[in-house]
XYZ file of C-alpha atoms in Angstrom:
398
model
C 0.082 -0.019 -0.114
C 1.239 3.593 -0.731
C 1.203 5.544 2.369
C 1.878 9.329 2.155
C 1.071 12.608 0.378
C 4.240 12.982 -1.378
C 3.556 10.068 -3.778
C 3.365 11.115 -7.436
C -0.348 11.784 -8.013
C -2.632 10.224 -10.485
C -3.142 13.379 -12.496
C -6.746 13.177 -13.338
C -10.129 14.807 -13.453
C -11.619 12.536 -10.902
C -13.820 14.054 -8.370
C -13.658 14.101 -4.626
C -15.537 11.374 -2.830
C -18.183 13.909 -1.777
C -18.740 15.123 -5.538
C -19.556 13.773 -8.857
C -17.592 10.417 -10.151
C -18.510 10.924 -13.856
C -15.061 11.595 -15.283
C -12.701 9.146 -16.671
C -9.319 8.173 -15.430
C -6.039 9.801 -16.935
C -4.851 6.455 -18.676
C -6.612 5.675 -21.854
C -8.544 2.477 -21.733
C -8.030 -0.467 -24.073
C -10.409 -3.173 -24.992
C -9.402 -6.773 -24.830
C -11.057 -10.106 -25.432
C -13.023 -11.913 -23.140
C -10.733 -14.766 -22.694
C -10.717 -16.179 -19.157
C -7.822 -18.319 -17.980
C -7.420 -19.798 -14.607
C -3.861 -21.041 -14.483
C -3.981 -22.905 -12.030
C 19.766 -11.282 6.306
C 18.561 -9.848 8.535
C 22.152 -8.679 8.874
C 23.229 -11.551 10.816
C 21.818 -15.126 10.198
C 21.058 -17.178 13.465
C 19.962 -20.396 11.360
C 22.208 -22.950 9.963
C 21.674 -21.559 6.466
C 18.209 -21.373 6.630
C 17.989 -18.168 4.905
C 20.402 -18.745 2.348
C 19.108 -22.108 1.143
C 17.004 -22.088 -2.027
C 15.413 -25.624 -1.390
C 12.247 -24.270 0.454
C 9.090 -25.547 -0.999
C 6.679 -22.947 -1.067
C 3.224 -24.631 -0.438
C 0.175 -24.041 -2.667
C -2.879 -22.759 -1.034
C -6.510 -21.967 -1.754
C -7.237 -18.157 -1.270
C -10.738 -17.763 -0.334
C -13.615 -20.367 -1.231
C -13.890 -19.516 -5.094
C -11.090 -21.823 -6.401
C -8.027 -19.250 -6.600
C -4.938 -21.246 -5.795
C -1.616 -19.322 -5.072
C 1.781 -19.560 -3.345
C 1.375 -19.365 0.484
C 3.902 -16.123 0.248
C 3.254 -13.642 -2.233
C 5.420 -10.918 -3.513
C 4.555 -6.950 -3.112
C 5.750 -5.048 -6.148
C 5.012 -1.314 -4.820
C 8.804 -0.691 -3.675
C 10.084 -1.860 -7.087
C 9.077 1.758 -8.445
C 9.861 3.751 -5.223
C 8.023 4.533 -1.949
C 10.287 3.214 0.888
C 13.152 3.311 -1.148
C 14.586 4.591 -4.691
C 13.013 3.072 -7.822
C 14.967 0.189 -9.138
C 15.645 -0.159 -12.882
C 13.623 -2.269 -15.010
C 16.317 -4.737 -15.560
C 16.907 -5.195 -11.609
C 12.964 -5.142 -11.130
C 12.458 -7.696 -13.782
C 15.161 -9.937 -12.317
C 13.877 -10.090 -8.699
C 10.529 -10.871 -10.040
C 11.512 -13.630 -12.444
C 13.982 -14.799 -9.238
C 10.809 -14.968 -6.984
C 9.002 -17.079 -9.312
C 11.843 -19.514 -9.851
C 11.677 -19.859 -6.229
C 8.044 -20.802 -5.964
C 6.274 -17.473 -5.550
C 3.572 -17.177 -8.175
C 1.169 -14.491 -6.550
C 2.327 -10.815 -7.318
C 0.553 -7.726 -6.201
C 0.639 -4.385 -7.720
C -1.855 -1.309 -8.021
C -2.714 1.177 -10.656
C -1.339 3.872 -7.997
C 2.063 2.613 -7.467
C 4.561 4.730 -9.535
C 1.599 6.236 -11.179
C 1.094 3.311 -13.351
C 4.984 2.559 -13.614
C 4.628 -0.233 -11.417
C 2.054 -2.245 -13.473
C 4.129 -1.525 -16.671
C 7.115 -3.032 -14.904
C 5.379 -6.000 -13.512
C 3.933 -6.710 -17.181
C 7.532 -6.386 -18.648
C 8.498 -9.239 -16.278
C 5.302 -11.374 -17.152
C 6.507 -11.298 -20.705
C 9.290 -13.341 -19.460
C 7.381 -15.712 -17.391
C 4.518 -18.091 -17.953
C 1.259 -16.133 -17.598
C -1.039 -19.159 -16.861
C 1.191 -19.945 -13.868
C 1.099 -16.486 -12.371
C -1.621 -15.042 -10.017
C -1.654 -11.382 -10.775
C -3.433 -8.996 -8.310
C -4.021 -5.373 -9.150
C -5.855 -2.754 -7.563
C -7.939 0.391 -8.466
C -9.587 3.283 -6.513
C -7.222 5.740 -5.205
C -7.356 8.874 -7.139
C -4.695 11.371 -5.376
C -3.416 12.370 -2.335
C -4.445 15.591 -0.661
C -2.463 17.165 2.247
C -4.995 15.912 4.905
C -6.776 12.909 3.056
C -6.892 10.460 0.375
C -9.350 10.993 -2.725
C -10.976 7.709 -3.874
C -13.513 6.811 -6.464
C -15.726 3.585 -6.259
C -17.994 4.760 -9.391
C -18.777 1.912 -11.414
C -17.620 3.557 -14.761
C -14.518 4.556 -13.101
C -13.786 1.084 -11.892
C -14.353 -0.199 -15.657
C -11.890 2.332 -16.928
C -9.382 1.800 -14.419
C -9.696 -2.220 -15.085
C -9.105 -1.509 -18.954
C -6.374 0.889 -18.221
C -4.594 -1.735 -15.970
C -5.039 -4.528 -18.754
C -3.423 -2.248 -21.122
C -0.337 -1.493 -18.686
C 0.184 -4.948 -17.747
C -0.217 -6.370 -21.177
C -2.446 -8.967 -20.227
C -5.994 -9.759 -21.281
C -7.336 -10.861 -17.774
C -6.455 -10.046 -14.111
C -6.736 -12.848 -11.644
C -7.560 -10.693 -8.581
C -8.781 -7.147 -8.722
C -9.114 -5.186 -5.704
C -11.016 -2.098 -4.826
C -7.758 -0.582 -3.346
C -9.979 1.868 -0.817
C -13.480 2.021 -0.217
C -15.333 5.308 -1.610
C -18.064 5.998 1.049
C -20.159 8.175 -0.938
C -21.093 5.177 -3.553
C -22.803 2.240 -2.446
C -20.589 -0.905 -2.541
C -23.553 -2.580 -4.485
C -22.907 -0.468 -7.095
C -19.290 -0.689 -7.318
C -19.599 -4.651 -6.857
C -22.187 -4.931 -9.692
C -19.899 -3.455 -12.226
C -16.870 -5.498 -10.847
C -19.140 -8.587 -11.283
C -19.638 -7.700 -14.958
C -16.006 -7.757 -15.460
C -15.863 -11.051 -13.986
C -18.775 -12.128 -16.387
C -16.534 -10.807 -19.491
C -13.471 -12.434 -18.560
C -11.365 -9.287 -17.717
C -10.970 -10.451 -14.085
C -11.410 -13.820 -12.383
C -11.763 -12.823 -8.781
C -12.687 -9.878 -6.962
C -11.010 -8.382 -3.682
C -11.428 -5.592 -1.099
C -8.738 -3.540 0.731
C -9.348 -1.783 4.109
C -12.991 -2.534 3.947
C -15.207 -2.415 7.006
C -17.124 -5.356 8.331
C -20.294 -4.132 6.938
C -18.961 -3.371 3.390
C -17.295 -6.687 3.326
C -20.917 -8.528 4.035
C -22.501 -6.269 1.759
C -19.980 -6.677 -1.107
C -19.897 -10.390 -0.445
C -23.736 -10.674 -0.956
C -23.451 -9.235 -4.528
C -20.462 -11.545 -5.601
C -18.346 -13.592 -3.513
C -15.048 -11.875 -2.250
C -12.180 -13.906 -2.887
C -9.723 -11.783 -0.496
C -9.582 -9.063 1.642
C -6.160 -7.257 2.009
C -5.498 -5.534 4.916
C -2.568 -4.398 7.143
C -1.705 -7.105 9.793
C 1.626 -7.753 11.569
C 2.724 -8.073 14.892
C 2.507 -4.445 15.609
C -0.827 -3.772 13.776
C -3.467 -6.345 15.164
C -6.490 -4.345 15.253
C -8.168 -6.446 12.536
C -8.184 -9.719 14.980
C -11.171 -8.602 16.722
C -13.623 -8.228 13.798
C -12.035 -8.295 10.215
C -10.090 -11.874 10.431
C -13.118 -13.918 12.025
C -15.646 -12.208 9.659
C -13.390 -13.178 6.625
C -13.098 -16.768 7.934
C -16.863 -16.892 8.578
C -17.545 -15.944 5.016
C -14.661 -17.792 3.310
C -12.650 -14.987 2.381
C -8.812 -15.227 2.058
C -6.739 -12.827 4.111
C -3.756 -11.156 2.349
C -1.690 -9.101 4.897
C 0.118 -6.089 3.729
C 3.071 -4.507 5.321
C 3.577 -7.868 7.113
C 6.861 -6.756 8.290
C 5.765 -3.395 9.940
C 7.000 -1.444 6.738
C 10.163 -3.078 7.161
C 10.547 -2.272 10.979
C 11.021 -6.173 11.783
C 13.642 -6.397 8.764
C 15.618 -3.734 10.941
C 14.724 -0.428 9.030
C 15.563 2.527 10.939
C 17.043 0.121 13.764
C 20.007 -1.425 12.173
C 20.012 0.376 8.974
C 19.547 4.206 8.462
C 16.283 5.218 6.442
C 16.929 6.851 3.019
C 16.366 10.304 2.920
C 13.704 10.127 0.236
C 12.010 7.192 2.132
C 8.034 7.921 2.988
C 9.031 6.080 6.238
C 10.807 9.296 7.373
C 7.594 10.651 8.317
C 5.623 7.683 9.320
C 4.196 8.030 12.973
C 5.928 4.743 14.091
C 9.421 5.743 12.662
C 9.453 9.300 14.128
C 12.103 9.766 16.260
C 10.216 9.943 19.718
C 8.309 6.848 18.998
C 11.026 4.801 17.090
C 13.017 4.913 20.394
C 9.997 3.200 22.317
C 9.373 0.930 19.605
C 12.950 -0.140 19.537
C 12.433 -2.121 22.728
C 9.998 -4.144 21.134
C 12.467 -5.027 18.174
C 14.973 -5.908 20.923
C 12.597 -8.294 22.745
C 11.943 -10.013 19.430
C 15.310 -10.236 18.466
C 15.815 -12.265 21.343
C 13.173 -14.466 20.685
C 14.503 -14.948 16.940
C 17.856 -16.058 18.476
C 15.868 -18.787 20.376
C 14.076 -20.054 17.277
C 17.498 -19.758 15.303
C 16.204 -17.466 12.607
C 16.158 -13.680 11.914
C 13.864 -11.367 13.281
C 11.791 -10.810 9.840
C 11.806 -14.697 9.563
C 10.063 -14.804 13.050
C 7.692 -11.964 12.255
C 6.846 -13.597 9.015
C 6.480 -17.080 10.458
C 4.237 -15.702 13.065
C 1.757 -14.450 10.399
C 2.157 -17.287 8.041
C 1.082 -19.464 10.883
C -2.302 -17.706 11.446
C -4.035 -20.147 8.988
C -3.865 -21.457 5.400
C -6.059 -18.703 4.297
C -3.465 -15.987 5.462
C -1.035 -15.270 2.520
C 1.430 -12.270 3.299
C 2.788 -10.143 0.449
C 6.325 -8.684 1.661
C 8.112 -6.794 -0.798
C 11.898 -6.086 -1.401
C 14.216 -4.899 -3.814
C 17.109 -7.362 -2.915
C 17.309 -10.911 -3.628
C 18.943 -11.784 -0.257
C 15.761 -10.516 1.602
C 13.685 -12.409 -0.925
C 15.727 -15.549 0.087
C 15.315 -14.643 3.828
C 11.596 -14.066 3.580
C 11.152 -17.448 1.933
C 13.058 -19.002 4.666
C 10.281 -17.977 7.134
C 8.403 -20.945 5.768
C 10.778 -23.212 7.686
C 10.297 -21.650 10.881
C 7.613 -23.855 12.911
C 6.056 -22.639 15.953
C 3.686 -24.184 18.226
C 0.542 -22.499 19.672
C 2.476 -21.549 22.931
C 5.041 -20.116 20.712
C 2.721 -18.134 18.617
C 1.274 -16.823 21.950
C 4.604 -16.038 23.355
C 5.492 -14.002 20.127
C 2.266 -11.898 20.011
C 2.738 -11.244 23.874
C 6.372 -9.784 23.213
C 4.351 -7.103 21.323
C 1.893 -5.558 23.741
C -0.474 -3.348 21.231
C -0.450 -0.807 23.951
C 3.204 -0.667 23.929
C 3.498 0.202 20.399
C 4.106 4.078 19.767
C 2.375 5.785 17.000
C -0.409 5.239 14.764
C -0.367 2.507 12.118
C -0.701 5.060 9.378
C -0.067 8.576 8.307
C -2.442 11.172 9.457
C -3.666 11.727 5.600
C -4.676 8.221 5.394
C -6.998 7.865 8.473
C -10.046 8.683 6.400
C -9.777 5.591 4.454
C -8.791 2.801 6.950
C -11.351 0.014 7.385
C -12.975 1.643 10.672
C -14.194 4.300 8.292
C -15.228 2.313 5.368
C -18.944 1.949 5.218
C -20.688 3.032 2.410
C -24.351 4.539 2.139
C -27.097 2.326 3.466
C -28.755 0.180 0.724
C -31.824 2.103 -0.744
C -30.323 5.544 -0.181
C -29.070 7.887 -3.089
C -25.202 8.143 -3.325
C -23.924 11.607 -3.157
C -23.779 13.423 -6.445
């Protein structure tokens, strides 16, 4: 997820969520056929080569209950075009995506917002060098731009369709496996947005539908229109507010869970603790990475580091293993620009934890001790707690 107002904005004529949504997106739509295919270091290593071996078998799991099968670990592509770091070259980006695939990761996550479309273009270039039918491709629509105090989103049906067409063009594909609404537009009935996405499924342009940062009410209402395959939500050792309502609801409805920022925006991989943040990183102003909060949060890091030593793994592997073992339907999507980090992330699948150990790890990160909000002030208006849409039967705002 993109998390800051200084990202390049999608220059368009979209309206604020409280105004008309009749304008079309900046990217020129492209029409495709209806073909539908369902292919099926941390800085020191405590393990005895665990993070360095390439022989980890990444399991295949069902995401949701509609038939989508993916790798148990996904890959978040956002960072390849910058956000927490400088963008990588196309050559390097393609190389890491191909390496991830060769190591068993087949679930790749991007969005039209990332790099103002450049991320999808990069992923599309990599796909040309990979067997498309063996890739599960996820992308998203709905975030229009960032303003100083909030994010502007658009859930208008016409906008959803135009964004899908534009993403297909940038990715160079004729179908998207999993298409998410990136953030919920609280001025548009979710039934209206979902009805259009359902049409896109029927036309073969998308195979499955997902939601990101949706409220329980919105998830239930959306699922009633067309089955939701996955909910993407922030979930990690230091962000667990979803455990009370969102996670149980997804399990009740048979919806898969895709945690973004599973390493706490890199915190559990040592960002800002054992390595300095790049000056151009969005994390410089993230609430939990600000100096006054980072000092407090470093105590959590040290506590977890000791537990990682006990389990003979790196801290990042421990954090990912904890999340991976929350159930088969949980598929984290850590991203990286470095092969060594990719190998280390995959190594987390070797870390086996008992129920007691899972509880011990969670207890090492008391939520009341985590300093700083989980997201930027400018993004608080589009988090799941504020993602209800107008009541059914009401008229959406114009």
